[in-house]
Short mmCIF file of C-alpha atoms in Angstrom, two decimals:
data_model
loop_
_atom_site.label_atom_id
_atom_site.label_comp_id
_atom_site.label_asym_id
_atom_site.label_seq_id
_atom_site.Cartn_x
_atom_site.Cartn_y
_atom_site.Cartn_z
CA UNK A 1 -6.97 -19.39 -98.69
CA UNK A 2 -3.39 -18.45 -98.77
CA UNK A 3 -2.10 -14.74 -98.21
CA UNK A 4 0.67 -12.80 -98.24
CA UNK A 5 3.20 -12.17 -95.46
CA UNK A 6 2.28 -8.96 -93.39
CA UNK A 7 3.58 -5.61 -94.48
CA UNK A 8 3.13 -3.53 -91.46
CA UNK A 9 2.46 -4.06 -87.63
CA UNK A 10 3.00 -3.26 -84.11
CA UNK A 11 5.24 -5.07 -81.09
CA UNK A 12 3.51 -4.15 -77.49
CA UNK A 13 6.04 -3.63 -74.48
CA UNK A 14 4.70 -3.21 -70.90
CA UNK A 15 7.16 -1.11 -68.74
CA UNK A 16 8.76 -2.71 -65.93
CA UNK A 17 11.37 -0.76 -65.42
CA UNK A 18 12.66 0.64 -61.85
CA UNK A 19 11.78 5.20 -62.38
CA UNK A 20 15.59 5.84 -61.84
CA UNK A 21 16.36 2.73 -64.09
CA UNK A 22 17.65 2.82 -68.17
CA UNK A 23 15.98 0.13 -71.07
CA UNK A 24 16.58 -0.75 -74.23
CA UNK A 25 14.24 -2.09 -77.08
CA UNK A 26 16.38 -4.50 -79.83
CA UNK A 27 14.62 -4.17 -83.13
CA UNK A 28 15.65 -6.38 -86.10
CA UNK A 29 14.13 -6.96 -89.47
CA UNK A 30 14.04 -10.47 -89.88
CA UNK A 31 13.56 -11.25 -93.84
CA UNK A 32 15.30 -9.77 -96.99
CA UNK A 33 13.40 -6.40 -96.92
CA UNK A 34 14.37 -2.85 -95.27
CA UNK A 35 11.66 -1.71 -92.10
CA UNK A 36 10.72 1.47 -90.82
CA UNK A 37 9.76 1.60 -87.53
CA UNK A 38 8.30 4.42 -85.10
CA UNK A 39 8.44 4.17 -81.17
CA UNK A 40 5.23 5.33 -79.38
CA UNK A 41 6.16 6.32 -75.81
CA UNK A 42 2.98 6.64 -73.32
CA UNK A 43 3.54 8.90 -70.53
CA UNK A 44 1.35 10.95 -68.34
CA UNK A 45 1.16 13.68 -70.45
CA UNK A 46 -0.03 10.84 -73.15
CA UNK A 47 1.33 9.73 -76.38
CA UNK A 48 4.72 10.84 -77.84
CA UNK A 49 6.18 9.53 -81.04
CA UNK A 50 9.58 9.41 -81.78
CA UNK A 51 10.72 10.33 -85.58
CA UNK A 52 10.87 7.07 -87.62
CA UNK A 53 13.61 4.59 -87.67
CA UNK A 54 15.42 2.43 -91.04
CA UNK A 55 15.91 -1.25 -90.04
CA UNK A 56 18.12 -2.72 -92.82
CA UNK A 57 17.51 -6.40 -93.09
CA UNK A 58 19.27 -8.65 -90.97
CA UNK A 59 20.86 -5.14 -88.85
CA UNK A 60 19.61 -4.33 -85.39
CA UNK A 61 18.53 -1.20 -84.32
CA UNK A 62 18.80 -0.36 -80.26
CA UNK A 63 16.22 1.94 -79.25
CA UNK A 64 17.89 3.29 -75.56
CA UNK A 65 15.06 4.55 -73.23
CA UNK A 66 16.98 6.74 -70.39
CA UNK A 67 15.59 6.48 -66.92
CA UNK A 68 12.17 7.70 -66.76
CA UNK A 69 11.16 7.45 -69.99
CA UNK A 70 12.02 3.55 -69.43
CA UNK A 71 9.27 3.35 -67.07
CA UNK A 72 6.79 3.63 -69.57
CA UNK A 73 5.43 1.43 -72.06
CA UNK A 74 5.89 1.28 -75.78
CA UNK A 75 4.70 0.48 -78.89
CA UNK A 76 7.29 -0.22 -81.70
CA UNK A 77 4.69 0.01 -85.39
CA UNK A 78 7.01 -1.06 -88.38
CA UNK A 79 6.26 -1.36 -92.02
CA UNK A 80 8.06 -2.82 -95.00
CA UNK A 81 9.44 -5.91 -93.99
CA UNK A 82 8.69 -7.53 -90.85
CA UNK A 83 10.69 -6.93 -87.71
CA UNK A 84 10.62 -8.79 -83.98
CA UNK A 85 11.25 -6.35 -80.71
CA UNK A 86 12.64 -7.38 -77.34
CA UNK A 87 12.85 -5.44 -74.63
CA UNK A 88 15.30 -4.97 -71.71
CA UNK A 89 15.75 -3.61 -68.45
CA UNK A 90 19.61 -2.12 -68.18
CA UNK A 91 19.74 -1.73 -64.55
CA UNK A 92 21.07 -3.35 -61.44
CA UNK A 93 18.53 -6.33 -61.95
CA UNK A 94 18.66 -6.37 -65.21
CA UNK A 95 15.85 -8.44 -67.54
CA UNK A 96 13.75 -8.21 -70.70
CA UNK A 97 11.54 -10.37 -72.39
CA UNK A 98 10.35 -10.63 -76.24
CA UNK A 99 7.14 -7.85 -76.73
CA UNK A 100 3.92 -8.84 -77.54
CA UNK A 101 2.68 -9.23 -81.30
CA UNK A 102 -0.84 -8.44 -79.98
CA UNK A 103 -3.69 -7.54 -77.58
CA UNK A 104 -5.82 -10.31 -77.04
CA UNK A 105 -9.39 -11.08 -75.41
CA UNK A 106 -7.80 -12.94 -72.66
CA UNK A 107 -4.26 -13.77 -71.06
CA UNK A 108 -2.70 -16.17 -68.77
CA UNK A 109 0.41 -15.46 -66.47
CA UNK A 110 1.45 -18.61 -64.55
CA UNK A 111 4.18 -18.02 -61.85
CA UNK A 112 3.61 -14.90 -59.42
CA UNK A 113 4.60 -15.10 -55.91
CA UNK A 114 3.98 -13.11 -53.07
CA UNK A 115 5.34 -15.38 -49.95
CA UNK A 116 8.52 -14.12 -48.07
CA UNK A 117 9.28 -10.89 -49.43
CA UNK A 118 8.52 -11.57 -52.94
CA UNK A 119 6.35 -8.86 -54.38
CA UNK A 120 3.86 -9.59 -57.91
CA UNK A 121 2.75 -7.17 -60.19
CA UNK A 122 0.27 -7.26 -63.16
CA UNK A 123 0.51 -5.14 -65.88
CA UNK A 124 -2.45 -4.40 -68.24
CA UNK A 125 -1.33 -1.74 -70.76
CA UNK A 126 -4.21 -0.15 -73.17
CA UNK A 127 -2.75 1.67 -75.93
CA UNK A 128 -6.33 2.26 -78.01
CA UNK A 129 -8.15 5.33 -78.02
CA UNK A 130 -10.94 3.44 -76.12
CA UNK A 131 -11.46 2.66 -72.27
CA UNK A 132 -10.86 -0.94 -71.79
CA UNK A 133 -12.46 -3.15 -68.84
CA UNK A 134 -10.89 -6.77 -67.80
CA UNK A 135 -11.83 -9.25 -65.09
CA UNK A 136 -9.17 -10.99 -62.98
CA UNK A 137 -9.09 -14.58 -61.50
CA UNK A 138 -6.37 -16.23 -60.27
CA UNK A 139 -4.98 -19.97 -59.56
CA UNK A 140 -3.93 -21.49 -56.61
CA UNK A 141 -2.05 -24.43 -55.24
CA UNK A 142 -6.10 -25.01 -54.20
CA UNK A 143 -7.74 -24.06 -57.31
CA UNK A 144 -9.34 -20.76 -58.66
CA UNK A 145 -10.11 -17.58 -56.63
CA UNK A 146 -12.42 -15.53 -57.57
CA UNK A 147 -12.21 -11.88 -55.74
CA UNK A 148 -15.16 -9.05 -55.91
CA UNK A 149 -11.64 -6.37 -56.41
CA UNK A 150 -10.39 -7.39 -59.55
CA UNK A 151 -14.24 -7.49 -61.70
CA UNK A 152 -14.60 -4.65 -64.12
CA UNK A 153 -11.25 -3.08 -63.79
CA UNK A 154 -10.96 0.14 -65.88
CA UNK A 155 -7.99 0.51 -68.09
CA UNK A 156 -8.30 3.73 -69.31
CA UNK A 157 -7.12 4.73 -73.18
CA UNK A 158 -3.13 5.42 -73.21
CA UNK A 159 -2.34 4.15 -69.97
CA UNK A 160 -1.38 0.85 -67.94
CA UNK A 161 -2.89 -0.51 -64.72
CA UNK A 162 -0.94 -2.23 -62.70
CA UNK A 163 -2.37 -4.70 -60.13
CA UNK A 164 -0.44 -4.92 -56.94
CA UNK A 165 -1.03 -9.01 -56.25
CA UNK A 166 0.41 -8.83 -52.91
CA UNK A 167 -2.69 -6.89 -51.92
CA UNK A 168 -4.73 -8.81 -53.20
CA UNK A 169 -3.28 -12.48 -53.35
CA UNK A 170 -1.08 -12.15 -50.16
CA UNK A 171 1.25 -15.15 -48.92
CA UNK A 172 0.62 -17.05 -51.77
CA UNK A 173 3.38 -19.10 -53.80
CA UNK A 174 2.48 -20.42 -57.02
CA UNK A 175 0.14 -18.02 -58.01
CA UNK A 176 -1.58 -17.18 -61.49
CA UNK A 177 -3.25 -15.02 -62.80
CA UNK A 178 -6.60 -14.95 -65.92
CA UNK A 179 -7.34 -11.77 -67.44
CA UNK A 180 -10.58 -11.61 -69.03
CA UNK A 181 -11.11 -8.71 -71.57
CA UNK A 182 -14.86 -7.23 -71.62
CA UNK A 183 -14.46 -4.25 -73.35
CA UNK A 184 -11.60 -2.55 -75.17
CA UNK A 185 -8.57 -4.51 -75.58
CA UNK A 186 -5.13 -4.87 -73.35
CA UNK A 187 -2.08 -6.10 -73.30
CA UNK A 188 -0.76 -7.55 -69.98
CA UNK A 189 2.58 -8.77 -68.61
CA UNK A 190 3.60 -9.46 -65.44
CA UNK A 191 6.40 -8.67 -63.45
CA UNK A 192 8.23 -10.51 -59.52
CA UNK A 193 10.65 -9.70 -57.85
CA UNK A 194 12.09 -11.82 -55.31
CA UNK A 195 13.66 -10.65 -51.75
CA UNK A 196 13.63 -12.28 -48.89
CA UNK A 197 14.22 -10.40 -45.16
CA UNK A 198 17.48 -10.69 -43.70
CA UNK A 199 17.05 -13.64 -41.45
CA UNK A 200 15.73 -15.64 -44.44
CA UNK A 201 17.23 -18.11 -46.91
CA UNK A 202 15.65 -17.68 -50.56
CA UNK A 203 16.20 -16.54 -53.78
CA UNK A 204 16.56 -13.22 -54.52
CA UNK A 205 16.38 -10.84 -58.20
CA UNK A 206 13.72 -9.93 -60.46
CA UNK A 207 12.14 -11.05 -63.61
CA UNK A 208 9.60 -10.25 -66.18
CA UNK A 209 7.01 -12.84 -66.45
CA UNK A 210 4.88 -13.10 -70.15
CA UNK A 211 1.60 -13.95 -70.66
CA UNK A 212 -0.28 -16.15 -72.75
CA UNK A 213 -3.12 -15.17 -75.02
CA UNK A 214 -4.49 -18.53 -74.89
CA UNK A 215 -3.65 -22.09 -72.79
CA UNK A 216 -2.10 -24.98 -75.23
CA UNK A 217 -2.23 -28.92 -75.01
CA UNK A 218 1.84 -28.48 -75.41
CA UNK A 219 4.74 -26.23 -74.23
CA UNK A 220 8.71 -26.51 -75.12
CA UNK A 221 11.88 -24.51 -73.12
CA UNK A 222 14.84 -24.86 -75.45
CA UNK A 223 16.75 -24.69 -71.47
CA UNK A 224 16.69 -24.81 -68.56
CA UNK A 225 19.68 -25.83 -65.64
CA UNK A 226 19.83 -27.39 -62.42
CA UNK A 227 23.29 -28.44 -60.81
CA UNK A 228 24.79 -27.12 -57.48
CA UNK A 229 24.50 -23.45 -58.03
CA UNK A 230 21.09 -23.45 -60.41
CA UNK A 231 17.76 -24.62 -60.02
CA UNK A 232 14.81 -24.76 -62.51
CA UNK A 233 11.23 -25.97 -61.96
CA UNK A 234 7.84 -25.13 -63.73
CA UNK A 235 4.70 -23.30 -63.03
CA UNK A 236 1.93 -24.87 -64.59
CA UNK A 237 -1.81 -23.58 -64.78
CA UNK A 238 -4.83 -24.43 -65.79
CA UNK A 239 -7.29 -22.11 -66.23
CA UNK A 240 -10.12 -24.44 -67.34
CA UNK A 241 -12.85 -25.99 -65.61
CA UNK A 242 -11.65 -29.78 -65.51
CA UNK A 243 -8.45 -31.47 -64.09
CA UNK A 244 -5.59 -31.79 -66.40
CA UNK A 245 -2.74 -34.08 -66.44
CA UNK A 246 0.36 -33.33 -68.10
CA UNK A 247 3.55 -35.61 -69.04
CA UNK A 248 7.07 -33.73 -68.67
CA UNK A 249 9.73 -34.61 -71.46
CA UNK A 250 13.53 -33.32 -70.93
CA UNK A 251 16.58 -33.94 -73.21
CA UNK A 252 19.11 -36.32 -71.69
CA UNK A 253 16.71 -38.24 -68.92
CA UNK A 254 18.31 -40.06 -66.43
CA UNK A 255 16.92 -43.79 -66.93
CA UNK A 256 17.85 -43.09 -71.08
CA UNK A 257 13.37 -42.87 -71.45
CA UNK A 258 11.88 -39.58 -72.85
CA UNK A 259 10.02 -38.26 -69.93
CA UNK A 260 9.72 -38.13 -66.11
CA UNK A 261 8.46 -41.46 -63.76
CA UNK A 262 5.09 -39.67 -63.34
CA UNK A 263 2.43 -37.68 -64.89
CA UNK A 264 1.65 -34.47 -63.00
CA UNK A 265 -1.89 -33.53 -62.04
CA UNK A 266 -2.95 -29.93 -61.89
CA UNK A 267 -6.62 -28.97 -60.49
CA UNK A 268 -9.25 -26.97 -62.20
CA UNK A 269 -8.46 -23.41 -61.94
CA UNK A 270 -5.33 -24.28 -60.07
CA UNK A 271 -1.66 -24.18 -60.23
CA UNK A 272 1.05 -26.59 -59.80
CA UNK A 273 5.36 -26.40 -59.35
CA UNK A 274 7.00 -29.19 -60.67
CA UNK A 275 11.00 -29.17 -59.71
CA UNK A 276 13.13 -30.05 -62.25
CA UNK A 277 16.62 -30.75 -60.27
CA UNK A 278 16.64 -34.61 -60.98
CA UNK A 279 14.61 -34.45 -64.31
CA UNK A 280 18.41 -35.02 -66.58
CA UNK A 281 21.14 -36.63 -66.29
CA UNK A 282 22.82 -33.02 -67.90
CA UNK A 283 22.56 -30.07 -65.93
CA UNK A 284 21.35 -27.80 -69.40
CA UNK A 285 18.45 -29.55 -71.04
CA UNK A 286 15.56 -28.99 -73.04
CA UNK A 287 11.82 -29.38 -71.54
CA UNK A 288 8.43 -30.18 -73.12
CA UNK A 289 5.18 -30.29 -71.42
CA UNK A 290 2.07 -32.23 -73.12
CA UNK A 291 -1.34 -32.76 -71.71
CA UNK A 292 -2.59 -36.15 -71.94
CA UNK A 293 -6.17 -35.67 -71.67
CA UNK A 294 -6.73 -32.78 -73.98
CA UNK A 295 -7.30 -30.33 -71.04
CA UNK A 296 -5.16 -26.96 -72.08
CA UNK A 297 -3.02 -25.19 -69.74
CA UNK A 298 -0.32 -22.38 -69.41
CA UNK A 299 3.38 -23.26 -68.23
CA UNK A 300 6.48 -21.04 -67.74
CA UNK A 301 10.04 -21.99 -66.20
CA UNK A 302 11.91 -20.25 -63.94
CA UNK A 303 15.55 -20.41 -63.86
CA UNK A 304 17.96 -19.49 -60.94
CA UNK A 305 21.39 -18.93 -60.42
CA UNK A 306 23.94 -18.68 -57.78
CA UNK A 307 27.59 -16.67 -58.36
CA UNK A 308 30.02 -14.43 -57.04
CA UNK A 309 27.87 -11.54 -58.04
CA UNK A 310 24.45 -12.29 -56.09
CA UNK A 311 21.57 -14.33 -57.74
CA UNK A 312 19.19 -13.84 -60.70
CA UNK A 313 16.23 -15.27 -61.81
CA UNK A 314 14.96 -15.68 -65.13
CA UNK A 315 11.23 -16.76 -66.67
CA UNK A 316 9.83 -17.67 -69.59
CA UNK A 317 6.85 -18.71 -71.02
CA UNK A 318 7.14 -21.91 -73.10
CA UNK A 319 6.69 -22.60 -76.98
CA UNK A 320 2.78 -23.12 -77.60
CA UNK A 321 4.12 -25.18 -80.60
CA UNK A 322 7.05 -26.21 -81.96
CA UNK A 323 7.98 -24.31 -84.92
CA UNK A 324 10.30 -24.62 -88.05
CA UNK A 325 11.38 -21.04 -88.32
CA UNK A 326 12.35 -18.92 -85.18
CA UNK A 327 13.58 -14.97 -84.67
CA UNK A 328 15.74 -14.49 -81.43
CA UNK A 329 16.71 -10.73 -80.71
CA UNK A 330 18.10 -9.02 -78.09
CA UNK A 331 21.04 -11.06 -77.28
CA UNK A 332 24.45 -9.62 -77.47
CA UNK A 333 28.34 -10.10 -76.63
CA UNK A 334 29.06 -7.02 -75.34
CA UNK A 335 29.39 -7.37 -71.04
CA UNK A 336 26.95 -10.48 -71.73
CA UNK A 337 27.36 -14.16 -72.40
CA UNK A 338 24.14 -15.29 -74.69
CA UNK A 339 23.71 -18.46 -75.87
CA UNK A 340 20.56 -19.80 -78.18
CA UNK A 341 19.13 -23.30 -77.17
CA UNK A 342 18.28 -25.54 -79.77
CA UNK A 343 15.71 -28.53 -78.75
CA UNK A 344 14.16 -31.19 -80.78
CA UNK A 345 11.21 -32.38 -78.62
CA UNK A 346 9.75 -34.42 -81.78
CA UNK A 347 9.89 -37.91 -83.13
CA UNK A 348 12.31 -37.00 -85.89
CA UNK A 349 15.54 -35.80 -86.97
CA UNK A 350 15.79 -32.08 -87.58
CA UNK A 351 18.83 -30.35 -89.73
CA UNK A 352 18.30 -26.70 -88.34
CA UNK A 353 20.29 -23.47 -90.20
CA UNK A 354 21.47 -20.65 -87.56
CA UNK A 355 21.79 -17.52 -89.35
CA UNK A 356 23.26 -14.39 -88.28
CA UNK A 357 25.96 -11.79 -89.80
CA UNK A 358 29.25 -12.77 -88.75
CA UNK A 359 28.07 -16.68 -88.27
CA UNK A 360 30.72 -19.43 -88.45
CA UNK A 361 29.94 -22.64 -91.19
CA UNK A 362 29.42 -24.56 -88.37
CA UNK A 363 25.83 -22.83 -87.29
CA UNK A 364 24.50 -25.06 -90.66
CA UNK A 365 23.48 -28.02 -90.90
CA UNK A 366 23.42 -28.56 -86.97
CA UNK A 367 21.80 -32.12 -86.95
CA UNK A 368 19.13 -32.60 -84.12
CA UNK A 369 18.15 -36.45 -83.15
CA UNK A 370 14.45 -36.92 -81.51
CA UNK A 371 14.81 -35.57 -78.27
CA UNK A 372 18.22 -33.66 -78.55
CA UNK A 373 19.17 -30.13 -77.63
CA UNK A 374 22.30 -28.01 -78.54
CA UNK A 375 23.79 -24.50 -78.04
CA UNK A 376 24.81 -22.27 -79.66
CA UNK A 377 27.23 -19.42 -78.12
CA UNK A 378 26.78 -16.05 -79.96
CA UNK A 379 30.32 -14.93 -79.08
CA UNK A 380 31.60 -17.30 -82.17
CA UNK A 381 29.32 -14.27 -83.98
CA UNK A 382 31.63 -11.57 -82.95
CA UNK A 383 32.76 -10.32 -79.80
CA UNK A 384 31.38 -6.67 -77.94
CA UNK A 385 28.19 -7.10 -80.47
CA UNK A 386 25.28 -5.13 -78.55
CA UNK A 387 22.73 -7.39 -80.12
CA UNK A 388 23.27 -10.48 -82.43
CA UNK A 389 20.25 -11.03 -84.25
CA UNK A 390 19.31 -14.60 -84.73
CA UNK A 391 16.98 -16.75 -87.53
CA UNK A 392 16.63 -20.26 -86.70
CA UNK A 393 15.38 -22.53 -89.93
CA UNK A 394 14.38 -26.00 -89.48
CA UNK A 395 13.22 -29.28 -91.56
CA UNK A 396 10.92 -30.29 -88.83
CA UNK A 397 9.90 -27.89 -86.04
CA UNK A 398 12.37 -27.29 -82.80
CA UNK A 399 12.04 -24.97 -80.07
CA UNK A 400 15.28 -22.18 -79.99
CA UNK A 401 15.29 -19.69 -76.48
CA UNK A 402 17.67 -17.41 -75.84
CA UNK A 403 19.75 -16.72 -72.50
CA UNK A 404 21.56 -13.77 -71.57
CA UNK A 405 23.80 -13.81 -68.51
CA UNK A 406 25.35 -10.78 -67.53
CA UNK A 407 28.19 -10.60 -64.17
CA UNK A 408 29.13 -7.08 -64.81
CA UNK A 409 27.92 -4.71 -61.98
CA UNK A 410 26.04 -7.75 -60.66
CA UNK A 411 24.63 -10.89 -61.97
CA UNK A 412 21.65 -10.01 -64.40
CA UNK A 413 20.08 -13.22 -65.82
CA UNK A 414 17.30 -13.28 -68.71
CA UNK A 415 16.30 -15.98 -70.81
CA UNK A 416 13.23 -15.77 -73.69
CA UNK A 417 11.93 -18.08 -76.15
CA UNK A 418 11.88 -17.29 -79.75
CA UNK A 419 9.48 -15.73 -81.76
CA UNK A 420 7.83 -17.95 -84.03
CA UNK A 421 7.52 -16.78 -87.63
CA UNK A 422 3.36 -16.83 -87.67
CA UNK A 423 3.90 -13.98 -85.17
CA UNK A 424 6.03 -11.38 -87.38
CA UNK A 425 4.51 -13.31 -90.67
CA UNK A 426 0.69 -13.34 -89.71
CA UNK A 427 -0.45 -17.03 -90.83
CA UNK A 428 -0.15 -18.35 -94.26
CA UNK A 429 -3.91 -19.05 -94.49
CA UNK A 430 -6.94 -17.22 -93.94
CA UNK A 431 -10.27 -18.84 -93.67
CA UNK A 432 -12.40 -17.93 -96.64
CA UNK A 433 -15.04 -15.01 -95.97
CA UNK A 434 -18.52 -16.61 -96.17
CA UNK A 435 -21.73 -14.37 -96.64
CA UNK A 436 -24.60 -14.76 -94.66
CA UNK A 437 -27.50 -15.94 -96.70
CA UNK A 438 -30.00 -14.61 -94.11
CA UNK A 439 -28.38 -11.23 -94.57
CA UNK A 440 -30.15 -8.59 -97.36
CA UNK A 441 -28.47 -7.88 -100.61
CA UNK A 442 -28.00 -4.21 -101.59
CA UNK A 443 -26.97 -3.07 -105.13
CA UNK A 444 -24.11 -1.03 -104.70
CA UNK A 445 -25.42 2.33 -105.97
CA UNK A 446 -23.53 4.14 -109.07
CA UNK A 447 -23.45 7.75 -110.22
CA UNK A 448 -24.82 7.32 -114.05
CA UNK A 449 -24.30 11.45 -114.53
CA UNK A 450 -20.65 10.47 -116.10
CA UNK A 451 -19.10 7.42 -117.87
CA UNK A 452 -18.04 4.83 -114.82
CA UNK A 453 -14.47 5.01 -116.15
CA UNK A 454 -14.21 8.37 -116.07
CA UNK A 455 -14.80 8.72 -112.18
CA UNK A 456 -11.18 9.31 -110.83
CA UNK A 457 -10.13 6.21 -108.64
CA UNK A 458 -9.56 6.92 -104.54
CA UNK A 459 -6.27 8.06 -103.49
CA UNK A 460 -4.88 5.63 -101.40
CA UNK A 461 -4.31 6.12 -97.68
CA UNK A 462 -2.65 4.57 -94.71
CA UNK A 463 -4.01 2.22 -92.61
CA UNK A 464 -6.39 4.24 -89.92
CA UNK A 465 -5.27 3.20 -86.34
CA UNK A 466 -6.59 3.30 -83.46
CA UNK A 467 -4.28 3.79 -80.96
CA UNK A 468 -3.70 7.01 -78.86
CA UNK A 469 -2.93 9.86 -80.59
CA UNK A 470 0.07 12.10 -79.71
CA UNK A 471 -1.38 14.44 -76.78
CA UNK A 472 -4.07 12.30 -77.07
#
């Protein structure tokens, strides 16, 4: 049954930010109608809403969240026409990564590390009016761990929980992580940070890490880079309870084929890194990832880089599909180079539209073969833009991820996949609503002291939520 787009909504942001550290949440309406949204801030002290904001369409809005106040999560709730919300850390380490468009019964995070001064955190932010309680497995390099710790964990109403893994996953590299909602309903996110002692090689920086609300049979990066001062590999879990075996596709392969020598094999309940440094002949490239014998699983990339101003690292978890219209916010030109990565992992040609104000005629008609990436660099939008909003439209689906690359003050390196348009949209279809026949039938009792059309109809009333309350 079709259904209309979706007039209102909510974007969920988990905190990460450092307490002495500034964010910033890019908002953008992404079709032809004016938004209003309202930012919920949960403190301590509990909910605080900030007066309501007009998103014209196509115009971002930057929500700045000074230090302190950027250490707490948000909700952005919109209504009118649909919007998509990124979120980003401003600091020395700087980061972000797109909200979520949901709280779901379970997540995945694949990617957490707490070997050689690397330090994991998990995030599970409740922003209902009810207590929520999750259970928390993880994968290994030697398959799933169960621990007696992380059953029943209490998130209470308003507030996040975060889960220090080094605790309780120490010395572990390629490490994830399956939350398991009971009761109540979360939204988690992850978060690693990378520093090794003094008298160790290693990468260093920090990055936010997304989770999944459910493993896929196929994942997509629109980049990733490996040459002499980059590196890029994948983290690849599967949280089921049979083996999976997955075949790696990249842009540009070496031998002129569409995927890697070898299929990779990944344990039940375990984790697996698969380096990408000889996976294309081109040191940018796109990156699919397909099981072969149905068996889902969860993959991000990570992404570092080497330059005069430190390291960074970036993640990103991958396209669950490839889609034919994409929203990319967050990116801008001012003190940033962003870029939007274009990547055809299908059998046919695609003819994809880039649209943003300010665009040159050359973001149309940007012609895709099977297997084909291309970039696009925002500055051709305008220069000293805070945020360049981006639409990506397709005639057969692609996968489009941002990067942002920052050297001022520091290297800061972020990169994010898209937002597909089912997420800001809600699905075209619905499945019909089927009665129980087992179930009793009731006539719907009517007040026969007056004329039935003389009862004065309802007044209509907003949607009741139930997320914290102000104070609440």
């Amino acid at each position: 049954m079709a259904q209309p787009p979706a007039e209102a909504g909510a974007w969920y942001c988990p905190a990460a930010a450092d307490p002495q550290e500034p964010a910033a949440v890019s908002v953008a309406a992404v079709g032809d109608r004016p938004s209003t949204v309202t930012v919920v801030h949960y403190g301590p002290d509990g909910a605080t809403v900030d007066p309501a904001v007009a998103v014209a369409p196509g115009q971002p809005v930057e929500v700045a969240l000074p230090a302190g106040q950027a250490a707490q999560p948000v909700v952005l709730r919109w209504r009118g026409g649909p919007t998509v919300a990124t979120w980003r850390a401003e600091g020395g380490q700087r980061t972000g990564a797109p909200c979520a468009a949901a709280p779901s019964a379970t997540w995945h995070l694949a990617g957490f590390d707490t070997r050689l001064g690397a330090v994991s955190k998990l995030h599970l932010f409740n922003p209902f009016a009810e207590d929520a309680v999750a259970t928390v497995t993880f994968g290994t390099p030697q398959g799933r761990q169960t621990l007696v710790r992380t059953q029943n964990i209490v998130v209470p109403a308003g507030r996040m929980t975060t889960l220090a893994l080094n605790e309780l996953q120490p010395e572990v590299s390629d490490l994830g992580a399956n939350v398991q909602v009971l009761a109540g309903r979360v939204v988690a996110q992850g978060e690693v940070r990378f520093d090794p002692p003094d008298d160790e090689p290693g990468l260093t920086g920090r990055t936010l890490l997304p989770a999944a609300p459910a493993p896929s049979l196929e994942w997509s990066f629109g980049f990733a880079r490996a040459d002499d001062n980059s590196s890029s590999w994948l983290e690849v879990l599967n949280p089921g309870d049979d083996e999976a075996a997955v075949r790696l596709q990249v842009s540009d392969p070496h031998d002129g084929g569409a995927a890697l020598a070898e299929e990779v094999s990944v344990p039940a309940g375990g984790m697996v890194r698969v380096d990408l440094a000889e996976a294309s002949a081109q040191p940018d490239f796109g990156v699919a990832v397909t099981s072969v014998n149905d068996v889902p699983v969860v993959v991000s990339r990570f992404t570092a880089v080497r330059g005069d101003g430190g390291s960074a690292v970036a993640a990103a978890l991958g396209a669950d599909r490839a889609a034919t219209r994409w929203a990319l916010v967050g990116g801008g030109t001012a003190r940033r180079s962003a870029r939007v990565s274009l990547y055809n992992p299908s059998p046919q040609p695609a003819s994809v539209d880039v649209l943003a104000a300010g665009a040159p005629p050359t973001w149309t008609g940007v012609q895709l073969p099977p297997n084909a990436r291309t970039v696009i660099d925002l500055a051709e939008a305008g220069a000293d833009r805070p945020t360049v909003p981006v639409l990506v439209q397709a005639s057969v689906p692609v996968v489009a991820e941002l990067r942002s690359l920052s050297e001022h003050g520091g290297l800061g390196l972020w990169t994010a996949v898209g937002v597909a348009a089912d997420d800001w949209s809600g699905p075209p279809l619905r499945p019909p609503v089927r009665r129980d026949p087992s179930l009793p039938a009731r006539p719907l009792p009517v007040d026969t002291s007056e004329p039935v059309d003389a009862v004065a109809a309802p007044q209509a009333t907003a949607p009741a939520t139930s997320e914290v309350p102000p104070g609440g």
